[in-house]
CSV table of C-alpha atoms in Angstrom, one decimal:
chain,number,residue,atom,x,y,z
A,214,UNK,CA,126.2,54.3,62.7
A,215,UNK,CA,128.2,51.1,63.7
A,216,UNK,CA,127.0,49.5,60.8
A,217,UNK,CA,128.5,49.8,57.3
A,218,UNK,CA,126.9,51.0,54.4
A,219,UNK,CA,127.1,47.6,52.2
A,220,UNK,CA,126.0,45.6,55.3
A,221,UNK,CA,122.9,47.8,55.6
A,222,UNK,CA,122.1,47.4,52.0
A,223,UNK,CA,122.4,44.0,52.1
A,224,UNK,CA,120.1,43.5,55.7
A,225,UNK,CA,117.5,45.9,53.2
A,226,UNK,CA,117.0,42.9,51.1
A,227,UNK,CA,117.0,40.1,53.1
A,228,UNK,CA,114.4,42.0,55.3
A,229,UNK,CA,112.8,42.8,51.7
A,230,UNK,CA,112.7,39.4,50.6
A,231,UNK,CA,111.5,37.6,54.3
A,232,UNK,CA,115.6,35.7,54.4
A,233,UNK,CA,115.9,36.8,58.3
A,234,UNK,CA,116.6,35.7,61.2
A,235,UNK,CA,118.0,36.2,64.8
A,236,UNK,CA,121.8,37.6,63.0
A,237,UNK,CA,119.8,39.7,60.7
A,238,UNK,CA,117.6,41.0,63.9
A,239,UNK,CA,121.1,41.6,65.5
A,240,UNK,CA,122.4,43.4,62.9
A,241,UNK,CA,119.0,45.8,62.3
A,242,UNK,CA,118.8,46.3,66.2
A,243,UNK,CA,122.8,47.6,66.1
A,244,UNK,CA,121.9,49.9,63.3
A,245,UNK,CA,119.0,51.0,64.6
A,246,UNK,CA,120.2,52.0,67.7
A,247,UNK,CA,122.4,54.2,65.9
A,248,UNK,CA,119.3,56.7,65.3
A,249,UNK,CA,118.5,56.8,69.7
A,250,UNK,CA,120.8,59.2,70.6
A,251,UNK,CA,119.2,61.4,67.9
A,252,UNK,CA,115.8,60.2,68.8
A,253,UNK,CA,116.5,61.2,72.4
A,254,UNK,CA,117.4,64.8,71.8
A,255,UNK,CA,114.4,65.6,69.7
A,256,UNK,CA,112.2,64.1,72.1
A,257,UNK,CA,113.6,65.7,75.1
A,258,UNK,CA,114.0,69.0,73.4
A,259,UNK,CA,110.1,68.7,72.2
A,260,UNK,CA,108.9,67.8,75.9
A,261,UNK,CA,107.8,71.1,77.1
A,262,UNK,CA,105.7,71.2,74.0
A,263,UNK,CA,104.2,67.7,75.8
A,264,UNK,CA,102.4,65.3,74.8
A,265,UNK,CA,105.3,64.1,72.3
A,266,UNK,CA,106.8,60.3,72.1
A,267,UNK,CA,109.1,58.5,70.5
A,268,UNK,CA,110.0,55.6,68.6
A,269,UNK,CA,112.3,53.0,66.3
A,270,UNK,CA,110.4,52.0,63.7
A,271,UNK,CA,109.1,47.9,64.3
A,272,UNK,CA,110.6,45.2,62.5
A,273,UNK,CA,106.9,44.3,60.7
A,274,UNK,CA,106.8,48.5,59.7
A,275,UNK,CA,110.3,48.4,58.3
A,276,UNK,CA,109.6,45.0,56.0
A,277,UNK,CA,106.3,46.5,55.5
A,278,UNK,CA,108.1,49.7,53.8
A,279,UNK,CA,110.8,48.0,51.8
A,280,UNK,CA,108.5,45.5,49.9
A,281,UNK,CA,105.4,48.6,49.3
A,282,UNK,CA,108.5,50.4,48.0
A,283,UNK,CA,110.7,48.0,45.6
A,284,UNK,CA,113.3,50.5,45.1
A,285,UNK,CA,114.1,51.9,48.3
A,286,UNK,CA,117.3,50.7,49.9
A,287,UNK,CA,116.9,50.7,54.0
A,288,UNK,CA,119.3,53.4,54.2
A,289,UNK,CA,116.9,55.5,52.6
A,290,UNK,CA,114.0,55.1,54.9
A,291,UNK,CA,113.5,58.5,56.8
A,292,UNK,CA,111.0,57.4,59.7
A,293,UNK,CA,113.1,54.8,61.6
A,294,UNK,CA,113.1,57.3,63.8
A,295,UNK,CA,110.4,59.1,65.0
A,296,UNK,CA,108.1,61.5,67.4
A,297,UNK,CA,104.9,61.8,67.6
A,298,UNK,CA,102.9,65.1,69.2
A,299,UNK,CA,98.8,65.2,69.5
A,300,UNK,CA,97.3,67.9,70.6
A,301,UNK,CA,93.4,69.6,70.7
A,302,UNK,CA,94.1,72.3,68.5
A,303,UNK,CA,92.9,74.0,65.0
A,304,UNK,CA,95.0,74.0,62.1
A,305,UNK,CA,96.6,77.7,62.5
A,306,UNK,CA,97.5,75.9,65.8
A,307,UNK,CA,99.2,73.2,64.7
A,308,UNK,CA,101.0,75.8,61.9
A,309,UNK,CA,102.1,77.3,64.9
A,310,UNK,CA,103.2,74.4,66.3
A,311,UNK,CA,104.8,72.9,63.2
A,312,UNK,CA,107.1,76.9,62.9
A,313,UNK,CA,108.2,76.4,66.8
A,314,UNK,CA,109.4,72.8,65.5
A,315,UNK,CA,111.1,74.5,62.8
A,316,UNK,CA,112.6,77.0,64.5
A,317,UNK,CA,113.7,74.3,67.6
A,318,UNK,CA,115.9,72.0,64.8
A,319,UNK,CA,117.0,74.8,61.7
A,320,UNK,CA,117.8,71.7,59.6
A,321,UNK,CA,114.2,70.5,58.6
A,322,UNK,CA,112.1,69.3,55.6
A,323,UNK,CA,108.2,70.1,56.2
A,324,UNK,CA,106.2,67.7,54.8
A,325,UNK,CA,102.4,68.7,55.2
A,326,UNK,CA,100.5,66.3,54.3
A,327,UNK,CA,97.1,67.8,55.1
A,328,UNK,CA,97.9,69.7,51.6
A,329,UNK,CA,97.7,66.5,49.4
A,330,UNK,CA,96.1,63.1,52.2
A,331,UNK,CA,97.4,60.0,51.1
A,332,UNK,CA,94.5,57.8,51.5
A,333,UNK,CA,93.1,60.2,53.5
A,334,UNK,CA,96.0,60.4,55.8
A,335,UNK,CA,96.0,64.1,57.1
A,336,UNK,CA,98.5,65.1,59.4
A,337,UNK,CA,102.3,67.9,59.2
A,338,UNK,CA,105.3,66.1,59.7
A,339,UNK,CA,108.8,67.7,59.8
A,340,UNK,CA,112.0,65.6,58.8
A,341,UNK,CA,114.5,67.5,61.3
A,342,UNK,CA,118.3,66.4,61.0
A,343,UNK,CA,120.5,65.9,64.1
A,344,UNK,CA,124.0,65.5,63.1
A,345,UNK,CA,122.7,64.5,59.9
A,346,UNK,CA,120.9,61.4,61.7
A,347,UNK,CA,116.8,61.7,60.1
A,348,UNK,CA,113.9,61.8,62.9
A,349,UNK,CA,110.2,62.4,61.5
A,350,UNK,CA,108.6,64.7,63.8
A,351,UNK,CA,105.0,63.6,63.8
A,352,UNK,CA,102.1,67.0,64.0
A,353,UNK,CA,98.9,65.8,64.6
A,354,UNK,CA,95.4,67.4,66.2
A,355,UNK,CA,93.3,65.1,67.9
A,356,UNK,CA,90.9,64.2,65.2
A,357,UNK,CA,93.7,63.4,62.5
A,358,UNK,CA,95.3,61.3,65.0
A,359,UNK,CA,92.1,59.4,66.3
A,360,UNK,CA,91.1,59.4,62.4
A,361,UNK,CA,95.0,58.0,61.7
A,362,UNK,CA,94.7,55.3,64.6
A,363,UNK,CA,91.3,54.5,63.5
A,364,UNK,CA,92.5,53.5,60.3
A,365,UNK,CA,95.6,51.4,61.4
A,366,UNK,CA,93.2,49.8,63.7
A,367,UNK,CA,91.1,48.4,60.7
A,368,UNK,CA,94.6,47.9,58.9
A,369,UNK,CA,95.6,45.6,61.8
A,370,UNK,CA,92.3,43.7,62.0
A,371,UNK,CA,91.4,43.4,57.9
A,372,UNK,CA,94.8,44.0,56.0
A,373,UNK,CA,97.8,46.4,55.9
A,374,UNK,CA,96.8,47.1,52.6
A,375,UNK,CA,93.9,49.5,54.0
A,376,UNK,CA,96.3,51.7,55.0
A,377,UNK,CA,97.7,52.6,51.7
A,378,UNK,CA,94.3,52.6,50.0
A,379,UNK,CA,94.1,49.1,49.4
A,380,UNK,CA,90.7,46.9,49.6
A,381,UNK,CA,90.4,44.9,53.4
A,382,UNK,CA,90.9,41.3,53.0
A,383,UNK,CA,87.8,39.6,52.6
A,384,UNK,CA,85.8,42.9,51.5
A,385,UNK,CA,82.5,41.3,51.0
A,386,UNK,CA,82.3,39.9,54.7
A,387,UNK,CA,79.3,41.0,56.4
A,388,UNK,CA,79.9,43.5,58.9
A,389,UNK,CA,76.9,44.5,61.6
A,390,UNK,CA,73.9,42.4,63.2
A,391,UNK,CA,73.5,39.4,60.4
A,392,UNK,CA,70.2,38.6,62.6
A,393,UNK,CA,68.7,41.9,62.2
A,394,UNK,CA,69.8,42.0,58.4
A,395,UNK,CA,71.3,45.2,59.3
A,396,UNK,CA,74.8,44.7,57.7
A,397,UNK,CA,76.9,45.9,55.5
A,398,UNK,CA,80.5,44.7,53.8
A,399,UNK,CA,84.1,45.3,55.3
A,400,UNK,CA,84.7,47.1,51.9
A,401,UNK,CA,82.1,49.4,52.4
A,402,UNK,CA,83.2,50.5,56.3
A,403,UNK,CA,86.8,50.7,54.9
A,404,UNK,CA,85.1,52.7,52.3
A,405,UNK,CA,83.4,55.0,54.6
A,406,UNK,CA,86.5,55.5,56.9
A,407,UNK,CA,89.0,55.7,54.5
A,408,UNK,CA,87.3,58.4,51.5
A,409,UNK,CA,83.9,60.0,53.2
A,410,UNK,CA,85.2,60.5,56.9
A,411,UNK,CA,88.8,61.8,56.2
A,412,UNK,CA,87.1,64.3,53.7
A,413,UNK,CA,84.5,65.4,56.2
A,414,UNK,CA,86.6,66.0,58.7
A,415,UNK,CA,88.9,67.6,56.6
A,416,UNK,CA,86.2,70.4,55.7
A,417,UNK,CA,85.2,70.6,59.3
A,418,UNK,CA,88.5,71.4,60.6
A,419,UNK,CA,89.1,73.8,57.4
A,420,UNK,CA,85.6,75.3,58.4
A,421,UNK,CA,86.5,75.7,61.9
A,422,UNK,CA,89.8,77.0,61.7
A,423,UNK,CA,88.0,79.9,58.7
A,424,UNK,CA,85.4,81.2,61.5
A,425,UNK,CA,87.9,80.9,64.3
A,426,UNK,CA,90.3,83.4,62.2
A,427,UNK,CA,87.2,85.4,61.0
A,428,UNK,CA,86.1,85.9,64.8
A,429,UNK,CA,89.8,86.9,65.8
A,430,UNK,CA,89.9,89.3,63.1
A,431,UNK,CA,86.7,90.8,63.7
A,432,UNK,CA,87.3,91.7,67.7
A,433,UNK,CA,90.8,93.1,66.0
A,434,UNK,CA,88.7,95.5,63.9
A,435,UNK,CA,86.1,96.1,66.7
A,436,UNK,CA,88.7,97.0,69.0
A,437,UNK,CA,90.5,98.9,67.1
A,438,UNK,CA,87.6,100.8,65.6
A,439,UNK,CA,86.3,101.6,69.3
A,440,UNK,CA,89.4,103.1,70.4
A,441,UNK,CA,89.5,105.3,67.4
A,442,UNK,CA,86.1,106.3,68.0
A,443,UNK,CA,85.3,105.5,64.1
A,444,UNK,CA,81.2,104.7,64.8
A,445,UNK,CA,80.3,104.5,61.3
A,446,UNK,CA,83.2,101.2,61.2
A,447,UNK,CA,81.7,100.0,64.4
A,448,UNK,CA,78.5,100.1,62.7
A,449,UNK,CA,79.8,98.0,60.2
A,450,UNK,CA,81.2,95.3,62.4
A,451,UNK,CA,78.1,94.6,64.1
A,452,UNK,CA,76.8,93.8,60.9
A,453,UNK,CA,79.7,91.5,60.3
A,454,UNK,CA,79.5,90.0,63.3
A,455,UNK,CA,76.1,88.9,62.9
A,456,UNK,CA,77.3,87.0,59.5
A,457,UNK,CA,79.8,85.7,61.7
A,458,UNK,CA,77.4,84.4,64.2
A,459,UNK,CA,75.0,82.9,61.6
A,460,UNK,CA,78.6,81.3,59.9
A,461,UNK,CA,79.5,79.6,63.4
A,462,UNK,CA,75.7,78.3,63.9
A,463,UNK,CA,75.9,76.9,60.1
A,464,UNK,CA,79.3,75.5,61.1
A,465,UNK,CA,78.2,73.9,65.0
A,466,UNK,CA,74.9,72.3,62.7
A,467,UNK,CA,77.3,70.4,59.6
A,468,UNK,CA,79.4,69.5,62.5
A,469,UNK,CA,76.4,67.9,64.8
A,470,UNK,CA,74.8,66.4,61.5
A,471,UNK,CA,78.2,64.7,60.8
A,472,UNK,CA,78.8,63.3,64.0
A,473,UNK,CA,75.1,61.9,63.9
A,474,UNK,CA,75.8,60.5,60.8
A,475,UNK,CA,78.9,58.5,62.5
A,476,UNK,CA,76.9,56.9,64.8
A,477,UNK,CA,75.8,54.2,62.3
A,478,UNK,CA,79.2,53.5,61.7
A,479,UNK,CA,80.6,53.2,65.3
A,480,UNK,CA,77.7,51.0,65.7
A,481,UNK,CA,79.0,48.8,62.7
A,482,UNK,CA,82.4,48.6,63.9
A,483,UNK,CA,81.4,46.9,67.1
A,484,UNK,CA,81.5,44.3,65.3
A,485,UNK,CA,85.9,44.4,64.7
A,486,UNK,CA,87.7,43.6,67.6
B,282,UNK,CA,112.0,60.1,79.8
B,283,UNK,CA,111.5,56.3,80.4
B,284,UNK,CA,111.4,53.4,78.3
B,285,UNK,CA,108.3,51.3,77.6
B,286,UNK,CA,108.1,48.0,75.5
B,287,UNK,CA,105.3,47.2,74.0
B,288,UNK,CA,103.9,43.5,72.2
B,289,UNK,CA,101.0,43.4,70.2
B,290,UNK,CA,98.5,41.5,69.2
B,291,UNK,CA,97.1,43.4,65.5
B,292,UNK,CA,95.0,40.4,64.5
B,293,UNK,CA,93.1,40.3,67.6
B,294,UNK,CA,93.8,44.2,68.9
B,295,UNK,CA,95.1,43.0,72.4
B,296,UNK,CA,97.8,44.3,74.0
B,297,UNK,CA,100.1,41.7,75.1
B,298,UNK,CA,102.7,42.9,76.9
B,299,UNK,CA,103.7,46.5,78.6
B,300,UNK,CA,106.4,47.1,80.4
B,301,UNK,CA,108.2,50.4,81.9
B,302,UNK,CA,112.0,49.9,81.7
B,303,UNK,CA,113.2,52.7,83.4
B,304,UNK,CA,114.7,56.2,82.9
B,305,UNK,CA,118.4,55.6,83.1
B,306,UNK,CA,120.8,55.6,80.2
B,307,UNK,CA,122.6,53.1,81.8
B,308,UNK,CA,120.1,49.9,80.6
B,309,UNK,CA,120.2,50.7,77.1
B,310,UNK,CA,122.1,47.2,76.7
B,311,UNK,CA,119.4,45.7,78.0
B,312,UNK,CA,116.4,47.4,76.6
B,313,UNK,CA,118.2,46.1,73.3
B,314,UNK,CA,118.5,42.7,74.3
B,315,UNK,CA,115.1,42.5,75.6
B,316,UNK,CA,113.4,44.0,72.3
B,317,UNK,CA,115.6,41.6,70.3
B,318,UNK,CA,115.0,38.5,72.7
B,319,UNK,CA,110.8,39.2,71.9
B,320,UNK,CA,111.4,40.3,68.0
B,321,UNK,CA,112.9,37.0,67.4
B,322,UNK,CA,110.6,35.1,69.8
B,323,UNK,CA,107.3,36.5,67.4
B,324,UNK,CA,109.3,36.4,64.0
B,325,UNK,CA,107.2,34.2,62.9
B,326,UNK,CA,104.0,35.6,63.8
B,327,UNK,CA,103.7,38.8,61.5
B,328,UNK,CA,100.4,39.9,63.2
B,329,UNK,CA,102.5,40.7,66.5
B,330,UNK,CA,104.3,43.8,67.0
B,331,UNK,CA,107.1,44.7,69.1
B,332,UNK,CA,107.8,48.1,69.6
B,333,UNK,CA,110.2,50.3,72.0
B,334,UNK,CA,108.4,53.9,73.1
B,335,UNK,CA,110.2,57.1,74.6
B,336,UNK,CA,107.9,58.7,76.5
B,337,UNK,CA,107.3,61.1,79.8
B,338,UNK,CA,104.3,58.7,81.4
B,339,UNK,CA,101.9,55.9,80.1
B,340,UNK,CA,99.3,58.4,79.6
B,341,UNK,CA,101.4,60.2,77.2
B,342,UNK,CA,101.8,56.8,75.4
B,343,UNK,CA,97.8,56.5,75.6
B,344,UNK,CA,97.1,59.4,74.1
B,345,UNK,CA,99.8,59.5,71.0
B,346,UNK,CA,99.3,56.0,70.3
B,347,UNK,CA,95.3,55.1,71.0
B,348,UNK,CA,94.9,51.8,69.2
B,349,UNK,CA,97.5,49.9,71.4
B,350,UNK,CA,94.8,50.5,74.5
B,351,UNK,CA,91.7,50.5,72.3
B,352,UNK,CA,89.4,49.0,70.7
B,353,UNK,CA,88.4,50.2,66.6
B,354,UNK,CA,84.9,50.6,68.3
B,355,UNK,CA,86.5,53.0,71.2
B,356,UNK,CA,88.4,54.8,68.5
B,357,UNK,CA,85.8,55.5,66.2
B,358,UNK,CA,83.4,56.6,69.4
B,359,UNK,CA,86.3,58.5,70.8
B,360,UNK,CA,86.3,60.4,66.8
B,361,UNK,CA,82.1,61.1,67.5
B,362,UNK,CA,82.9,62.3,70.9
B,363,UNK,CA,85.2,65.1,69.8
């Protein structure tokens, strides 16, 4: 990439250990933009799927990486390129979306990480390989990426730690209307964002993809049962149907409970910039 | 597919700089002297970011990358709104 191995070992660990300046910045922004062209394809080649973006990785992420991971050299970091695609969809949807990917660059790694969240982190992203040059391809629905920039919001205002799982700085500041003596800490709303919301809306979107599937399955069987003129079946999938109904009204009402719940919490973080 | 550069503010969640540089292939040169020029002008600020985006339109850029046009409030409100 313009840039030889030993020198990019070496810019790892001054980055690493904060020894940088403008020639190190030279050096990182030659080797970095040895991952554009590769950059450029994926994004161009993803843009009918739109919205998708791309980017190098910032100088504060890359530091960020190499001292929260001791033993990594910079030449192992596979995100310094990456795209990024958010979309209003369930999670079959974005399965879908994640084989098209797949099926768009053959030489991929799927990483889903809605399987095991990292500090709640929920999202599928695909490691595809253009002439051997690494681009993270970035899945998200809408609500793991406002969850996602939620979080790195609060990261950005209270610590980079948060992000990881870590404790805010200053996690027994007051957060909310002191005058009213309706508060609460930072630890506790990082707390609340970072464990309880990413597991409810985990279980919502699990919920709502189950009676989304259920519902598609059902007119399947209706259909299918009508055209063979098998009443007693039809019979049957009425029956079904109305457990399906009461399944979606039981799913609408934990979804409108949640959100209330939230309200609290959007109130509180008027308070962050 | 143009080119935007972005500097932010993460301490205080403004949005310092955006700029559309283009579509053509042709200023790459400059794209990477400009990001350099700003990454060493804030290297000694760590709570400002400076970041180069590929994208089809600023509203692409608004929607896959929220928190550089919003506030946490907006986010979480834009999460209850969903």
């Amino acid at each position: 990439m313009g840039v030889s191995k030993s020198k990019v070992t070496a810019l790892g660990e001054q980055l690493r250990s904060g020894e940088y300046g403008a020639e190190e910045l030279s050096v990182l922004g030659d080797w970095r933009r040895g991952f554009e062209p590769a950059l450029g394809e994926v994004v161009s080649s993803l843009a009918a799927l739109e919205p998708v973006t791309g980017r190098s990785k910032t100088v504060n992420s890359i530091v960020d990486k190499l001292r929260r991971m001791p033993s990594t050299r910079l030449a192992q970091i596979e995100d310094i390129a990456g795209a990024r695609m958010v979309r209003e969809m369930n999670l079959d949807q974005q399965d879908a979306l994640v084989a098209d990917i797949c099926e768009i660059f053959p030489d991929n790694k799927v990483y889903d990480r809605r399987v095991k969240p990292s500090s709640g982190y929920r999202a599928v992203h695909v490691v595809v390989r253009i002439g051997g040059v690494p681009v993270e391809v970035q899945i998200r629905t809408r609500v793991q990426d406002l969850w996602a920039q939620l979080v790195e919001s609060l990261s950005d205002r209270w610590g980079q730690q948060i992000k990881y799982g870590g404790p805010p700085d200053e996690p027994d500041v007051p957060v909310g209307d002191t005058t009213a003596g309706d508060t609460t800490t930072r630890g506790a709303v990082v707390e609340m964002v970072v464990q309880r919301l990413s597991q409810s809306l985990r279980r919502i979107e699990e919920e709502t993809a189950q009676v989304e599937r259920r519902s598609a399955g059902l007119e399947d069987q209706v259909r299918q049962a009508y055209m063979e003129g098998r009443v007693e079946d039809l019979r049957d999938h009425v029956e079904n149907r109305d457990a399906l109904v009461v399944a979606q009204a039981e799913a609408r009402q934990s979804r409108a409970e949640f959100m209330d719940s939230l309200i609290d919490l959007v109130l509180l973080l008027q308070a962050v910039p | 597919m143009a080119t935007f550069l972005l500097v932010y503010d993460r301490a205080r969640g403004e949005l310092l700089e955006l700029t559309n540089l283009g579509e053509s292939e042709d200023e790459r040169d400059s794209i990477a002297f400009l990001r350099q020029e700003r990454e060493e002008q804030y290297q000694d600020m760590d709570t400002i970011e400076v970041v180069v985006l590929l994208a089809d339109s600023e509203d692409a850029l608004r929607v896959t990358h929220a928190r550089y046009f919003h506030s946490t409030s907006e986010l979480g409100r834009a999460l209850v709104e969903q």
